[in-house]
Amino acid sequence: MADEKPRYKTYEHPAGGWGAAAATAKVLMEQSVLSKGSRALLAMNQPGGFKCSSCAFPDADERKRLEFCENGAKALAVEATKRRVRADFFARHTVTELMEKSDYWLEMQGRLTEPMRYDAAQDKYVPCSWDDAYEMIGRHLRALDSPDQAEFYTSGRTPNEAAFLYAIFVRAFGTNNFPDCSNMCHEPTSRGLPPAIGVGKGTIVLDDFEKAEAIFIIGQNTGTNSPRMMSNLVEARKRGVPIIAINPMPERALVRFTEPQDAVQMATFGSTEIASEFVPVRIGGDLALFKGMMKIMFEREAAGEDVLDRDFIAEHTAGIEALREDALAQSWADIVAISGVPEEQIRRITEVYIRSSATVMCYGMGVTQHQQGTGLVQQVANLLLLRGNFGKPGAGIAPIRGHSNVQGDRTVGIDERPSADYLDRVHEVFGFAPPREHGHHAVESVEAMLAGTAKVFIGMGGNFVRAISDTDRAYEAMRRLSLTVGIATKLNRGHLVHGRDALILPVVARSERIVTAAGEQFITIEDAMSNVTASRGVLEPASPDLRPEVEIVCRMAMATLPDSPLPWAEFIEDYGLIRDRIAEVYPHLYHDFAERIQAPHGFHLDIPPRRREWRTPNGRANFLVLPGLEANAPVDDPTMLRLATVRSHDQFNTTIYSNNDRYRGVYNDRMVLFMNALDRDARGLEPGAKVALETISGDGIRRRVEGLTVLDYPMPRGSIAGYYPELNPLLPLDYYDRSSGTPAAKSIPVRVVTL
Ligand SMILES: Nc1nc2c(c(=O)[nH]1)N[C@H]1C(S)=C(S)[C@@H](COP(=O)(O)OP(=O)(O)OC[C@H]3O[C@@H](n4cnc5c(=O)[nH]c(N)nc54)[C@H](O)[C@@H]3O)O[C@H]1N2
Ligand SMILES: Nc1nc2c(c(=O)[nH]1)N[C@H]1C(S)=C(S)[C@@H](COP(=O)(O)OP(=O)(O)OC[C@H]3O[C@@H](n4cnc5c(=O)[nH]c(N)nc54)[C@H](O)[C@@H]3O)O[C@H]1N2
Ligand SMILES: [Mo]
């Protein structure tokens, strides 16, 4: 597949439909798991079954028989693949040779099967026993001068039980260094919303889509990254609900979609128009756009119209005067120039917003991954507060989370800045005093490695070195370490860019059964709408030598803290005991965990804003002003383009399923740039020209990616897009949102260079 010729062709069909059905069958077949995979798909997201690991969107209720999508099927197919990476594979390839292979090739080798240790003499991974692996981890960690010399990464697939204990183990060891995938993702939500509405999570439940009178989708590619949400959007459109998509890329599924689970639409080749209005905002232009909307609302209110929810504002909020003053001070010329959206269109979508008495605003990485990502999230909350869109049916804020349990991991303690309340509870429940100083977030962990102060990196899932910014420097950072540990299902780059000692520890995957001495265990996860549900794998583990993540955490703890009085060995066998401890540490959220998790669809964690209760210092919802109109520092260079690094339809983060991106019309190529034809002309380039990109930065480091093909695409002027992770070498490590630590991966200032 990799050597097929690149092809570029506009995708004319609605997204979803038969294309998605065919793609589902194809991916199952490619991994030779058609019957096993189809059987498992029937159990996906069903009571008694397992939770899809592909995204964090919640399950529908009883009305839907099947709850999976094309991309969920892909995630399952690559997990249930028949292919295996065994000891003989590592015996055949040195690590240096494997470094030459693509991420796609590494992924396609299949599931890891046994623990492996790096042997420097041969430059190869060689088999090692689980006992030896734990002994090595314990030895390295105990040898450190300070617990703060270790970095404990978490990716968001880790279930609650493993994440909770990991957080306890690491704090008992003595550090709050918890870089995690959330730091690169929805951290602006976790940090931005608490001062605004008192909780760092979304406030809607699935039912709200059915009651909404308007839906905004800001910087989120629904059809690819949370396809199950398309059913809700199709349903809303059929009810005539306006849907406003704010996105520099005209994402196909937001334009037109055929519901693959709607038999009539499938049979008649019918489809639904999704966005009633597409707003092609410039990259980073959202702040100007939001301020334009607020300016209109304040002006019309001042002119005597009934535009704001005055009662709600008076009873529940603080800070509106400063917000009004700031919005009214902005000029239309600036708003239009910076957002790239004509005033008339801003007026039109504001009218839609004003007419709706219940609005849901969804957003994704197009909002969070900017230098002012946290401030941008707060502006979405401001817009909603102005019309009282919290605590009523059909309304609220909806951060569309990424990894299936990224929200849950944070809830149960994966947090480099833990709250005092949590630390007090841990002290009381577990009887040790956890460290109180803040630890490292993802970017800071790499800085510590580069500075030589970090020595050990443990990766609970994920592919950190590919996911984080500044690829070349991240590689250099990892290679300075004394130990790197990858706890994973699949071989990835993170295992090849390693420390002096290195381990690969293979785990039981989400779709697989966990059986311990105490019997079959289930795990729990929290979805993007705060529902906690049980997940029980249905397939046999890919190899008898895999271990569940819970066991790996406990055994690392036992090897590192031999005197720990905690019942680690019991936790390994009985996950109910872990849930009892979760309930003790979080009495408000997780009381009666054991009983409540028995319900077929689990239970909903309390979200106080749904009752118009604000757990902020002043007890009110707060309007928070972000000065100016730019979400990123302006760059004084006329050749500058803003680059957004995005996902294709055929990848899950750093896992590349194929080199195609069907809805954007790209086949067999990932080294492309989506560019407005006028920007291309202005640089004297032909369509299909090969170019390099260079980052514009003041730090004297040259960052360049070569071999990119320029494609004409309806992007706003000055905005270009390409793929993550191939373009991560362009993203400077210190180019991130200071409030959340999140790299500004959607707005990298670059210039085109021709070689
Ligand atoms: N199949 C699949 N599902 C996934 C994932 C996956 O890789 N594959 N990843 C999971 C994870 S971890 C996450 S976080 C989510 C990510 O899901 P999304 O949030 O959809 O992530 P992206 O594809 O990075 O980009 C989001 C959108 O932001 C737009 N955008 C770029 N810049 C701007 C801007 O300045 N303003 C606005 N308004 N929009 C902008 C892009 O055009 C793109 O449509 O999906 C999760 N689900
Ligand atoms: N430039 C740029 N960079 C980005 C982004 C972007 O949009 N642009 N997005 C950012 C975002 S939103 C995120 S969330 C991060 C993602 O960063 P990560 O979460 O670190 O990356 P993934 O690619 O999701 O991790 C994939 C690996 O996880 C392992 N794995 C899969 N399933 C399991 C499991 O069940 N258990 C365990 N233990 N391991 C498992 C497999 O070995 C697989 O290779 O990347 C960020 N980086
Ligand atoms: Mo994410």
PDB file of C-alpha atoms in Angstrom, residues 90 112 114-119 125-140 456-459 482-488 491 494-506 552 556:
ATOM      1  CA  PHE A  90      13.128  -8.251  17.569  1.00  0.00           C
ATOM      2  CA  LEU A 112       3.237  -6.982  21.228  1.00  0.00           C
ATOM      3  CA  GLU A 114       5.956 -10.499  25.723  1.00  0.00           C
ATOM      4  CA  PRO A 115       8.100  -8.165  27.838  1.00  0.00           C
ATOM      5  CA  MET A 116      11.308  -7.044  26.156  1.00  0.00           C
ATOM      6  CA  ARG A 117      14.451  -5.322  27.424  1.00  0.00           C
ATOM      7  CA  TYR A 118      16.909  -3.298  25.361  1.00  0.00           C
ATOM      8  CA  ASP A 119      20.341  -4.873  24.992  1.00  0.00           C
ATOM      9  CA  TYR A 125      15.277  -5.759  22.239  1.00  0.00           C
ATOM     10  CA  VAL A 126      15.596  -9.184  23.878  1.00  0.00           C
ATOM     11  CA  PRO A 127      13.034 -11.131  25.950  1.00  0.00           C
ATOM     12  CA  CYS A 128      13.036 -10.577  29.690  1.00  0.00           C
ATOM     13  CA  SER A 129      10.816 -11.925  32.452  1.00  0.00           C
ATOM     14  CA  TRP A 130       8.149  -9.790  34.059  1.00  0.00           C
ATOM     15  CA  ASP A 131       9.981 -10.159  37.383  1.00  0.00           C
ATOM     16  CA  ASP A 132      13.211  -8.852  35.884  1.00  0.00           C
ATOM     17  CA  ALA A 133      11.365  -5.960  34.283  1.00  0.00           C
ATOM     18  CA  TYR A 134       9.812  -4.857  37.578  1.00  0.00           C
ATOM     19  CA  GLU A 135      13.120  -5.318  39.348  1.00  0.00           C
ATOM     20  CA  MET A 136      14.801  -3.035  36.800  1.00  0.00           C
ATOM     21  CA  ILE A 137      12.148  -0.341  37.224  1.00  0.00           C
ATOM     22  CA  GLY A 138      12.370  -0.511  41.025  1.00  0.00           C
ATOM     23  CA  ARG A 139      16.152  -0.361  40.930  1.00  0.00           C
ATOM     24  CA  HIS A 140      16.235   2.712  38.661  1.00  0.00           C
ATOM     25  CA  VAL A 456      13.477   8.043  34.047  1.00  0.00           C
ATOM     26  CA  PHE A 457      10.400   8.101  31.795  1.00  0.00           C
ATOM     27  CA  ILE A 458       7.538   5.662  32.273  1.00  0.00           C
ATOM     28  CA  GLY A 459       4.861   5.749  29.586  1.00  0.00           C
ATOM     29  CA  SER A 482      18.779   6.272  32.066  1.00  0.00           C
ATOM     30  CA  LEU A 483      15.525   4.307  31.724  1.00  0.00           C
ATOM     31  CA  THR A 484      12.505   4.502  29.418  1.00  0.00           C
ATOM     32  CA  VAL A 485       9.512   2.195  29.825  1.00  0.00           C
ATOM     33  CA  GLY A 486       6.729   1.774  27.253  1.00  0.00           C
ATOM     34  CA  ILE A 487       3.585   0.061  28.558  1.00  0.00           C
ATOM     35  CA  ALA A 488       1.715  -0.596  25.352  1.00  0.00           C
ATOM     36  CA  LEU A 491       5.149  -1.210  18.871  1.00  0.00           C
ATOM     37  CA  GLY A 494       8.444   5.773  21.554  1.00  0.00           C
ATOM     38  CA  HIS A 495       9.965   2.330  22.084  1.00  0.00           C
ATOM     39  CA  LEU A 496      12.724   2.977  19.556  1.00  0.00           C
ATOM     40  CA  VAL A 497      13.755   6.374  20.888  1.00  0.00           C
ATOM     41  CA  HIS A 498      14.854   5.152  24.272  1.00  0.00           C
ATOM     42  CA  GLY A 499      17.128   5.637  27.253  1.00  0.00           C
ATOM     43  CA  ARG A 500      20.259   3.678  28.173  1.00  0.00           C
ATOM     44  CA  ASP A 501      18.025   0.974  29.613  1.00  0.00           C
ATOM     45  CA  ALA A 502      14.625   0.415  28.084  1.00  0.00           C
ATOM     46  CA  LEU A 503      11.628  -1.846  28.512  1.00  0.00           C
ATOM     47  CA  ILE A 504       8.574  -2.648  26.412  1.00  0.00           C
ATOM     48  CA  LEU A 505       5.759  -4.049  28.556  1.00  0.00           C
ATOM     49  CA  PRO A 506       2.782  -5.448  26.616  1.00  0.00           C
ATOM     50  CA  ILE A 552       1.640  -3.622  35.945  1.00  0.00           C
ATOM     51  CA  MET A 556       5.884  -1.486  39.700  1.00  0.00           C
TER      52      MET A 556
END
